[in-house]
Amino acid sequence: MYYENSWYYRRCWSKYNCGVLTASTRKNNLYGKALAGASIAYEIPTEPQQEYVSKIIHGLVMGRQEDNNKAILENIIDSFADRGIEHIILACTDLQLLRPEHKTIKIYDTMKILKDSTIKQMLSNS
């Protein structure tokens, strides 16, 4: 999944830099390896931001959603815009539930990309 998404971004983006939001960004570096393989530079949240992202994801997994979760997530995305990032990868399936938006950063739903890729692959094999 990580590699399929990375090559999708490589095909679609004119500027290859992005931010990655997921619970395990710092721990496992799964997306980092895949993005590096596609020659895409990426940034991750600061340590305090990562703690917020992880708390939000954990709450969503547990069926709890705080009223301010979307605003917190969008503020974190704002900080990426300040660093010149043009794309954000929601690399955790739960973050899409908040439907974050941003006026200048394009936000990518990894599950949608994987779904579309799977359908395309299935249709090309039939």
Short mmCIF file of C-alpha atoms in Angstrom, two decimals:
data_model
loop_
_atom_site.label_atom_id
_atom_site.label_comp_id
_atom_site.label_asym_id
_atom_site.label_seq_id
_atom_site.Cartn_x
_atom_site.Cartn_y
_atom_site.Cartn_z
CA MET A 1 0.00 0.00 0.00
CA TYR A 2 2.74 2.47 0.94
CA TYR A 3 4.60 1.97 -2.32
CA GLU A 4 1.48 2.12 -4.50
CA ASN A 5 0.49 5.40 -2.88
CA SER A 6 4.01 6.81 -3.24
CA TRP A 7 4.13 6.17 -6.98
CA TYR A 8 0.65 7.65 -7.35
CA TYR A 9 1.88 10.87 -5.76
CA ARG A 10 4.98 10.86 -7.96
CA ARG A 11 2.79 10.69 -11.08
CA CYS A 12 0.39 13.41 -9.89
CA TRP A 13 2.57 16.05 -8.29
CA SER A 14 4.68 18.66 -10.01
CA LYS A 15 6.51 19.50 -6.78
CA TYR A 16 7.61 16.47 -4.81
CA ASN A 17 7.29 17.52 -1.19
CA CYS A 18 4.63 16.51 1.28
CA GLY A 19 3.66 16.15 4.89
CA VAL A 20 2.70 12.78 6.35
CA LEU A 21 0.14 12.41 9.14
CA THR A 22 -0.23 9.02 10.82
CA ALA A 23 0.05 7.53 14.29
CA SER A 24 3.30 5.69 13.61
CA THR A 25 5.15 8.19 11.42
CA ARG A 26 8.09 8.54 13.81
CA LYS A 27 8.14 4.95 15.07
CA ASN A 28 8.00 2.82 11.93
CA ASN A 29 8.86 5.21 9.08
CA LEU A 30 6.78 3.07 6.70
CA TYR A 31 5.73 5.94 4.50
CA GLY A 32 9.17 7.52 4.70
CA LYS A 33 10.81 4.51 3.08
CA ALA A 34 8.22 4.34 0.32
CA LEU A 35 8.34 8.08 -0.37
CA ALA A 36 12.13 8.09 -0.45
CA GLY A 37 11.97 5.23 -2.97
CA ALA A 38 9.82 7.46 -5.20
CA SER A 39 12.20 10.43 -4.70
CA ILE A 40 9.62 12.42 -2.75
CA ALA A 41 10.80 14.66 0.08
CA TYR A 42 8.55 14.57 3.12
CA GLU A 43 8.15 16.17 6.50
CA ILE A 44 6.45 14.88 9.61
CA PRO A 45 4.74 16.71 12.45
CA THR A 46 6.76 18.09 15.33
CA GLU A 47 6.85 15.91 18.43
CA PRO A 48 4.00 17.85 20.17
CA GLN A 49 1.94 17.81 16.96
CA GLN A 50 2.53 14.06 16.61
CA GLU A 51 1.22 13.57 20.13
CA TYR A 52 -1.99 15.40 19.16
CA VAL A 53 -2.33 13.38 15.95
CA SER A 54 -1.86 10.13 17.88
CA LYS A 55 -4.44 11.17 20.51
CA ILE A 56 -6.94 12.08 17.79
CA ILE A 57 -6.42 8.75 16.02
CA HIS A 58 -6.70 6.80 19.27
CA GLY A 59 -9.94 8.60 20.12
CA LEU A 60 -11.39 7.84 16.68
CA VAL A 61 -10.42 4.17 16.98
CA MET A 62 -12.12 4.05 20.38
CA GLY A 63 -15.26 5.66 18.97
CA ARG A 64 -14.67 9.03 20.63
CA GLN A 65 -14.49 12.23 18.68
CA GLU A 66 -13.78 15.52 20.41
CA ASP A 67 -15.46 18.61 18.97
CA ASN A 68 -12.14 20.32 18.33
CA ASN A 69 -10.32 17.40 16.65
CA LYS A 70 -10.88 18.69 13.13
CA ALA A 71 -9.69 22.19 14.09
CA ILE A 72 -6.56 20.79 15.77
CA LEU A 73 -5.78 18.68 12.70
CA GLU A 74 -6.31 21.65 10.39
CA ASN A 75 -3.99 23.79 12.57
CA ILE A 76 -1.30 21.13 12.22
CA ILE A 77 -1.86 21.17 8.46
CA ASP A 78 -1.51 24.98 8.56
CA SER A 79 1.94 24.56 10.08
CA PHE A 80 2.94 22.43 7.09
CA ALA A 81 1.80 25.22 4.75
CA ASP A 82 4.10 27.59 6.65
CA ARG A 83 6.97 25.20 5.77
CA GLY A 84 6.16 25.29 2.05
CA ILE A 85 4.43 21.91 1.92
CA GLU A 86 1.81 21.61 -0.82
CA HIS A 87 0.48 18.10 -0.16
CA ILE A 88 -0.59 16.22 2.96
CA ILE A 89 -0.95 12.46 3.08
CA LEU A 90 -3.53 11.23 5.59
CA ALA A 91 -1.63 8.01 6.13
CA CYS A 92 -4.01 6.70 8.76
CA THR A 93 -7.41 5.44 7.70
CA ASP A 94 -9.07 7.08 10.70
CA LEU A 95 -8.03 10.67 9.97
CA GLN A 96 -10.20 10.73 6.84
CA LEU A 97 -13.23 10.53 9.11
CA LEU A 98 -12.59 14.14 10.17
CA ARG A 99 -12.56 15.37 6.56
CA PRO A 100 -9.92 18.05 7.11
CA GLU A 101 -9.71 20.86 4.58
CA HIS A 102 -7.14 23.47 3.66
CA LYS A 103 -7.20 26.36 1.23
CA THR A 104 -3.69 25.84 -0.21
CA ILE A 105 -2.66 22.27 0.64
CA LYS A 106 -4.10 19.31 -1.24
CA ILE A 107 -5.04 16.51 1.17
CA TYR A 108 -4.83 12.87 0.04
CA ASP A 109 -6.87 9.96 1.36
CA THR A 110 -4.63 6.90 1.14
CA MET A 111 -7.52 4.44 1.25
CA LYS A 112 -9.22 6.10 -1.72
CA ILE A 113 -5.99 5.93 -3.72
CA LEU A 114 -5.56 2.25 -2.87
CA LYS A 115 -9.20 1.51 -3.73
CA ASP A 116 -8.94 3.29 -7.09
CA SER A 117 -5.67 1.52 -7.88
CA THR A 118 -7.15 -1.87 -7.00
CA ILE A 119 -10.18 -1.31 -9.22
CA LYS A 120 -7.97 -0.14 -12.08
CA GLN A 121 -5.78 -3.24 -11.70
CA MET A 122 -8.80 -5.55 -11.59
CA LEU A 123 -10.32 -3.99 -14.71
CA SER A 124 -7.06 -4.20 -16.64
CA ASN A 125 -6.79 -7.92 -15.83
CA SER A 126 -10.30 -8.75 -17.01
#
